[in-house]
PDB file of C-alpha atoms in Angstrom:
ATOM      1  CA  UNK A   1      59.239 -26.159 -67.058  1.00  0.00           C
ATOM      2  CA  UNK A   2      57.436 -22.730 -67.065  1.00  0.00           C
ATOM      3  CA  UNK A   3      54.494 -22.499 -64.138  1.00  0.00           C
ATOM      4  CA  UNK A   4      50.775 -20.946 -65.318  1.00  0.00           C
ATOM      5  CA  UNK A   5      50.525 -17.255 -63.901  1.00  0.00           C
ATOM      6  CA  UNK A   6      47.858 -18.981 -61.909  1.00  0.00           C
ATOM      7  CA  UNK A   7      50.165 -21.703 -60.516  1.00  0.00           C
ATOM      8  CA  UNK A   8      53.136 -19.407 -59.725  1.00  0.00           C
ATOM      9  CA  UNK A   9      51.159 -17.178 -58.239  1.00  0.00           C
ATOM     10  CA  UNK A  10      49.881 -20.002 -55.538  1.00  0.00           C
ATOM     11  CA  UNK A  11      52.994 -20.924 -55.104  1.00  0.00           C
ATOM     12  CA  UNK A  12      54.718 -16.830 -54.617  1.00  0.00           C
ATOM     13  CA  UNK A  13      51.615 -17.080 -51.816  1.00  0.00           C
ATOM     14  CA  UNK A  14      52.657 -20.469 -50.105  1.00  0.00           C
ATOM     15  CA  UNK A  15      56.483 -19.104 -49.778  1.00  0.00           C
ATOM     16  CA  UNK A  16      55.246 -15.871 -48.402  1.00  0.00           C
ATOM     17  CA  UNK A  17      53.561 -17.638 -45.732  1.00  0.00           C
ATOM     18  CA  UNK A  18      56.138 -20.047 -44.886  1.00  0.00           C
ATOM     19  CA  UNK A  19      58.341 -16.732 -44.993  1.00  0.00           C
ATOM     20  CA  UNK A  20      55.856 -15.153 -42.454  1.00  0.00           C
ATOM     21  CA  UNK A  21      55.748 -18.623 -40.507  1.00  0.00           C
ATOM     22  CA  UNK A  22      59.299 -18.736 -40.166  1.00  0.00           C
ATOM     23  CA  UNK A  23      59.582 -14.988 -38.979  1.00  0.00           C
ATOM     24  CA  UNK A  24      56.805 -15.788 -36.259  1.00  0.00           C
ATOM     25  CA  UNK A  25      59.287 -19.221 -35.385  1.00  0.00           C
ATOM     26  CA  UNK A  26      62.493 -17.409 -34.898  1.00  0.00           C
ATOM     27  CA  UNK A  27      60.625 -14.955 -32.799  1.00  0.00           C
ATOM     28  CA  UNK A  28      58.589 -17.102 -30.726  1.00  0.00           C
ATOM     29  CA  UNK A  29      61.991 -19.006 -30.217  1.00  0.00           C
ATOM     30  CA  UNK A  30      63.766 -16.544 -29.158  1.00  0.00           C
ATOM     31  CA  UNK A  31      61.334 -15.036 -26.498  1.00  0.00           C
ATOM     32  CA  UNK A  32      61.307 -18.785 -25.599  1.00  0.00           C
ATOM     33  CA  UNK A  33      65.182 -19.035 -24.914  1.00  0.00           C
ATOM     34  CA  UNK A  34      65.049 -15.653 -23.439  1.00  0.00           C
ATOM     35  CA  UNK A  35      62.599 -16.712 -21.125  1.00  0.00           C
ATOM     36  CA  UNK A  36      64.551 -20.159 -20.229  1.00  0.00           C
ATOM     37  CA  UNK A  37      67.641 -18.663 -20.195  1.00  0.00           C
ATOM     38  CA  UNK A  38      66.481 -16.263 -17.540  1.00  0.00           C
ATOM     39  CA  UNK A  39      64.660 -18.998 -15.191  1.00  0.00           C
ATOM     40  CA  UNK A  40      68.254 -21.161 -15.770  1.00  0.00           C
ATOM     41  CA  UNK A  41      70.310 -18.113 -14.310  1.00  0.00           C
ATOM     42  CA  UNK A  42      68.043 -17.703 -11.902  1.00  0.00           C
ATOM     43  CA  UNK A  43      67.911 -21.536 -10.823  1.00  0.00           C
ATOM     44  CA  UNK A  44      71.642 -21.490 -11.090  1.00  0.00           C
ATOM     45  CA  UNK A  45      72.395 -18.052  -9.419  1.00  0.00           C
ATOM     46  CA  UNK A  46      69.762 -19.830  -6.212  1.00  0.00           C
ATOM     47  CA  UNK A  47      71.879 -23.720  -6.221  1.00  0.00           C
ATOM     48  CA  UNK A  48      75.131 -22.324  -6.363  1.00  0.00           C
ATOM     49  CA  UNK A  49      74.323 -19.598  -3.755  1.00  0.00           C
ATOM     50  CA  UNK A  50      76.156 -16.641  -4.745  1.00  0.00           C
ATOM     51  CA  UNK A  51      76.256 -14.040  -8.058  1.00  0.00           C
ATOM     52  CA  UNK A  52      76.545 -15.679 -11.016  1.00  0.00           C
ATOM     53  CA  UNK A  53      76.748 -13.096 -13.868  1.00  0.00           C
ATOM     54  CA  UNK A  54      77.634 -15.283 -17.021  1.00  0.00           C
ATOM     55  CA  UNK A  55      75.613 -15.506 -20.795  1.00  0.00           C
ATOM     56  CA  UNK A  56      74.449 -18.787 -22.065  1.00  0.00           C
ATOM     57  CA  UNK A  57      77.260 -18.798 -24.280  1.00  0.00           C
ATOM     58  CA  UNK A  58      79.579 -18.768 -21.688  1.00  0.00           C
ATOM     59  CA  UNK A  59      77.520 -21.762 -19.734  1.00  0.00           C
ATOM     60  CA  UNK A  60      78.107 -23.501 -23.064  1.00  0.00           C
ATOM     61  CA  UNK A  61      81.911 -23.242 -22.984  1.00  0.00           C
ATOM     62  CA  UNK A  62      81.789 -24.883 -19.631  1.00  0.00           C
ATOM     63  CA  UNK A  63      79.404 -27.892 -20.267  1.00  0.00           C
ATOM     64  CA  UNK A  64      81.206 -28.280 -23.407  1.00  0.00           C
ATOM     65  CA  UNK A  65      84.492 -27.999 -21.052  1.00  0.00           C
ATOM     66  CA  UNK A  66      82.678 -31.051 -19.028  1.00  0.00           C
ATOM     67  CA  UNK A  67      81.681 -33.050 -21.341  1.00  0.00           C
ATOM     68  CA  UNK A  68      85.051 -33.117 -22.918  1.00  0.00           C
ATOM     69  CA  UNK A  69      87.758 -32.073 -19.993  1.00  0.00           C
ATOM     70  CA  UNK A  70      90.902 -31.974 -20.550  1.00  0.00           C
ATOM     71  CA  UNK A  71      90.259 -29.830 -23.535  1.00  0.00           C
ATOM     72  CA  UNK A  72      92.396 -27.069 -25.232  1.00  0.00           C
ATOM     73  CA  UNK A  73      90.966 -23.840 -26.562  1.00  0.00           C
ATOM     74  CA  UNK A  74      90.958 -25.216 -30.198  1.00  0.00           C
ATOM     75  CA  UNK A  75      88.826 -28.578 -30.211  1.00  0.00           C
ATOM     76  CA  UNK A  76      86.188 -25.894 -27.917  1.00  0.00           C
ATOM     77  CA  UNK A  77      85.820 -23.991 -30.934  1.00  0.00           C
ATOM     78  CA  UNK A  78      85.504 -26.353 -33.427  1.00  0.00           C
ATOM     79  CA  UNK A  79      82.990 -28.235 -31.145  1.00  0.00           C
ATOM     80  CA  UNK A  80      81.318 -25.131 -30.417  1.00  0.00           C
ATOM     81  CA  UNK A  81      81.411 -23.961 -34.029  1.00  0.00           C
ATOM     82  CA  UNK A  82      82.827 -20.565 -32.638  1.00  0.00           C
ATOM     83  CA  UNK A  83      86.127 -18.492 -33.719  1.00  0.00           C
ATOM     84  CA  UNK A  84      88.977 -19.387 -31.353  1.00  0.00           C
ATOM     85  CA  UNK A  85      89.117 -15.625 -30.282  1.00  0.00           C
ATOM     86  CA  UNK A  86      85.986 -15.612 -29.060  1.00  0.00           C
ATOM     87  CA  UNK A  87      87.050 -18.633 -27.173  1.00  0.00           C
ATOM     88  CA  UNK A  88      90.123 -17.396 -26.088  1.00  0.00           C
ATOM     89  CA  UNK A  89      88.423 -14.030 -24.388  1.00  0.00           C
ATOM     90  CA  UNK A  90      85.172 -16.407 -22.335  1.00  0.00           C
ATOM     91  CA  UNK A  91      87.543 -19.143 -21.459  1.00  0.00           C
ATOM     92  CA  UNK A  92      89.791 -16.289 -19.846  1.00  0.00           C
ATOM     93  CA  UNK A  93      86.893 -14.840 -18.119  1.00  0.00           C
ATOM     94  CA  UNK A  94      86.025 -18.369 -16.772  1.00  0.00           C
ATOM     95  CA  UNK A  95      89.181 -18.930 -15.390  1.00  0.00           C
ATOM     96  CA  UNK A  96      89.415 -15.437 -13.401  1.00  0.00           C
ATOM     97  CA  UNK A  97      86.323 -15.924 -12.216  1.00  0.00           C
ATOM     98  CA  UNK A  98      86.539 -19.690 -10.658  1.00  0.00           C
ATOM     99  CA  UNK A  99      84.899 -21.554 -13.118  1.00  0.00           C
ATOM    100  CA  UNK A 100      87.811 -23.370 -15.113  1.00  0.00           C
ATOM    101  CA  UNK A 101      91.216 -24.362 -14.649  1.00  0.00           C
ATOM    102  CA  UNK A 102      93.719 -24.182 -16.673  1.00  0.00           C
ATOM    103  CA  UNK A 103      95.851 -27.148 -16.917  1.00  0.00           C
ATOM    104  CA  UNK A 104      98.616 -29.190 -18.659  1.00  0.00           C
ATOM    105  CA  UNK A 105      99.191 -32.967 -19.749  1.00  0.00           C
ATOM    106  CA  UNK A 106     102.258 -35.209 -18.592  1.00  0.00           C
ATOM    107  CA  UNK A 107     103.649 -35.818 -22.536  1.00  0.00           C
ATOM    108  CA  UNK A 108     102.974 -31.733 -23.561  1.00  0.00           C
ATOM    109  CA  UNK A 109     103.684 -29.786 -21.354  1.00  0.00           C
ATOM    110  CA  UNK A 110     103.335 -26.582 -24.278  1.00  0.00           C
ATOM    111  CA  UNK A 111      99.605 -27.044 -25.178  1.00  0.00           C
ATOM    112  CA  UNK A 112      96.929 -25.677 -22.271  1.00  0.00           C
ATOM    113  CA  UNK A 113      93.681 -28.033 -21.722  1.00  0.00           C
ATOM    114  CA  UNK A 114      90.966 -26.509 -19.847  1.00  0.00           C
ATOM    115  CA  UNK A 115      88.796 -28.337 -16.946  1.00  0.00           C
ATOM    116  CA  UNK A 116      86.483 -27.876 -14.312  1.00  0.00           C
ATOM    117  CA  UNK A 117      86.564 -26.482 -11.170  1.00  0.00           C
ATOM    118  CA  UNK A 118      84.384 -27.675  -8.546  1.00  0.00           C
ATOM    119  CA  UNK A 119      81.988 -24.788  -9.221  1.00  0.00           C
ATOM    120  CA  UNK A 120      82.330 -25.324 -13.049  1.00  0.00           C
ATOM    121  CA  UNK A 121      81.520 -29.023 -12.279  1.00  0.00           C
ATOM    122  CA  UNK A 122      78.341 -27.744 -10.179  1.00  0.00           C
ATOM    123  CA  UNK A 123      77.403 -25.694 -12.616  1.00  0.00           C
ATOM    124  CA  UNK A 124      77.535 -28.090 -15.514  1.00  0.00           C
ATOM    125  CA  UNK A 125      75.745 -30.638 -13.707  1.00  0.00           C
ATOM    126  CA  UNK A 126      72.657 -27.977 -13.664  1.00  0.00           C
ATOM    127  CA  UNK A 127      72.877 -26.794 -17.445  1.00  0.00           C
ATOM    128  CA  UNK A 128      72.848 -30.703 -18.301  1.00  0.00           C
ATOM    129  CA  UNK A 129      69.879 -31.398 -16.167  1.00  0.00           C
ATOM    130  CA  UNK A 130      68.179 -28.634 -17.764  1.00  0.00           C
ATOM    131  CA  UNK A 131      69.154 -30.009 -21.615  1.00  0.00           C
ATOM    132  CA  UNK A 132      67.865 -33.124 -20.550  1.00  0.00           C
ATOM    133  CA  UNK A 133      64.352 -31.130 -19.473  1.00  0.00           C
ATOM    134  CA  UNK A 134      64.065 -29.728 -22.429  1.00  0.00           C
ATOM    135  CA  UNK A 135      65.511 -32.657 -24.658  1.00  0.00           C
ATOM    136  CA  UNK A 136      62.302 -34.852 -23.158  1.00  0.00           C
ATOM    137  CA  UNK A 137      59.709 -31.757 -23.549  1.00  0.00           C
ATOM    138  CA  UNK A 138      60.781 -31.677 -27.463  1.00  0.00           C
ATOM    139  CA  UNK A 139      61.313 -35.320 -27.750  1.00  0.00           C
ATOM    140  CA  UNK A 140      57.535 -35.727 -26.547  1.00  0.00           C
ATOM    141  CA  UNK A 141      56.532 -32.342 -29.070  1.00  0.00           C
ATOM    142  CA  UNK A 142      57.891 -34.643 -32.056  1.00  0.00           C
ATOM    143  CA  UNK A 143      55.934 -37.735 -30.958  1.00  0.00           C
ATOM    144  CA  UNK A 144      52.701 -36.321 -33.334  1.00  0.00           C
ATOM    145  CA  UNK A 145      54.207 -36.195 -35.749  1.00  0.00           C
ATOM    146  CA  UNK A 146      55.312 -39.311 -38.428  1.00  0.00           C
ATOM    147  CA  UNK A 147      58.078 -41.102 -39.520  1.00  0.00           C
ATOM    148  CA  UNK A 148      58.026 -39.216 -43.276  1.00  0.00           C
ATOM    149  CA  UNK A 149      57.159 -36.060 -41.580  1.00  0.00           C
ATOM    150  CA  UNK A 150      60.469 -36.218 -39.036  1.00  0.00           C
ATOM    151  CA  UNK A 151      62.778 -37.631 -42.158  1.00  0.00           C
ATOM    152  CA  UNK A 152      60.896 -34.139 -44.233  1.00  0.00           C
ATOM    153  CA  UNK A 153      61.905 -31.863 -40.400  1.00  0.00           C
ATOM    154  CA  UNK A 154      65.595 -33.982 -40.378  1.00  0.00           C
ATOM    155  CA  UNK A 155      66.122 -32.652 -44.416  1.00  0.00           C
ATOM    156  CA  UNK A 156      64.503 -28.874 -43.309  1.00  0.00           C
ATOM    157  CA  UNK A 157      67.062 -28.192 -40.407  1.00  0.00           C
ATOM    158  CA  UNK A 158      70.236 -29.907 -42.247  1.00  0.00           C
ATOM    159  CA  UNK A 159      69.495 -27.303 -45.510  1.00  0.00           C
ATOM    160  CA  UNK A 160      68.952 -24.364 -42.655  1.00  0.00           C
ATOM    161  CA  UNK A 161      71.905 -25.115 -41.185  1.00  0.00           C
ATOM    162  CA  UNK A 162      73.887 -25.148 -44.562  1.00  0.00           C
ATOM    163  CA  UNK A 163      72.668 -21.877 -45.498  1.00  0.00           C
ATOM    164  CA  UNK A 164      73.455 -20.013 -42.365  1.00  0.00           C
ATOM    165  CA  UNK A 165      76.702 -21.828 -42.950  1.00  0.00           C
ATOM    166  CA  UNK A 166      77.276 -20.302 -46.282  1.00  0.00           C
ATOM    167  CA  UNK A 167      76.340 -16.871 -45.240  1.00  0.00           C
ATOM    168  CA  UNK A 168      79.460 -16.908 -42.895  1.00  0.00           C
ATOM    169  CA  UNK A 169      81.848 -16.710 -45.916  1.00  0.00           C
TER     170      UNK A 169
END
């Protein structure tokens, strides 16, 4: 079905500004996380009580570590959505520096798992207090808005994630 010049042209303006609303999202997000992220390392570098020079991707291996331990370098990266190199090089970094163990199970003794230290466990108790922070301050940011309007959000962020998915190949 062909749109009226007047028609298409209302809607080439709404998916500019949606376009435009979405640029001023991802960058208002990220100067968010940036922000959080900073006042986490801080927080963390102060409870733990000594330097503490990791990214938030490397936090992430350990919680998801945590929440999963014993785990082997595979199931992080599928978990983690994350190439098993990439893996590979921050779970050897968290090892050398104190934050994960390397260990083995009774029946395989070939595969490695990965767990906790007692830092690492320290440290993931923090970064899951803080996603629980911020799980309640978004959790009370949806409240305004409707059941249709959440199912609408649910449909919005499944499609985004599919096509940032498909850019990958």
């Amino acid at each position: 079905m062909q749109r009226s010049g007047r028609a298409m042209n209302s809607g080439h303006k709404a998916v500019n500004y949606v376009y435009n609303l979405y640029l001023a999202f991802w960058h208002q997000k990220e100067l968010y996380e940036n922000r959080e992220s900073d006042i986490f390392l801080k927080e963390l570098r102060q409870s733990i009580g000594s330097d503490v020079y990791l990214n938030m991707t490397e936090v992430h291996v350990i919680s998801c570590v945590g929440q999963h331990e014993p785990i082997n370098l595979t199931a992080v990266a599928e978990r983690m959505d994350i190439s098993k190199g990439n893996v590979s090089k921050i779970a050897a970094k968290l090892v050398k520096d104190g934050w994960l163990r390397k260990t083995q199970l009774n029946d395989n003794k070939k595969e490695i798992y990965f767990r906790l230290t007692q830092a690492g466990k320290r440290l993931f108790a923090i970064h899951e207090e803080q996603h629980e922070k911020e799980k309640r301050k978004l959790s009370a940011f949806f409240e305004r808005y409707g059941d249709a309007e959440l199912d609408f959000a649910q449909r919005l962020f499944s499609d985004f994630i599919a096509f940032y998915r498909e850019g990958e190949n």
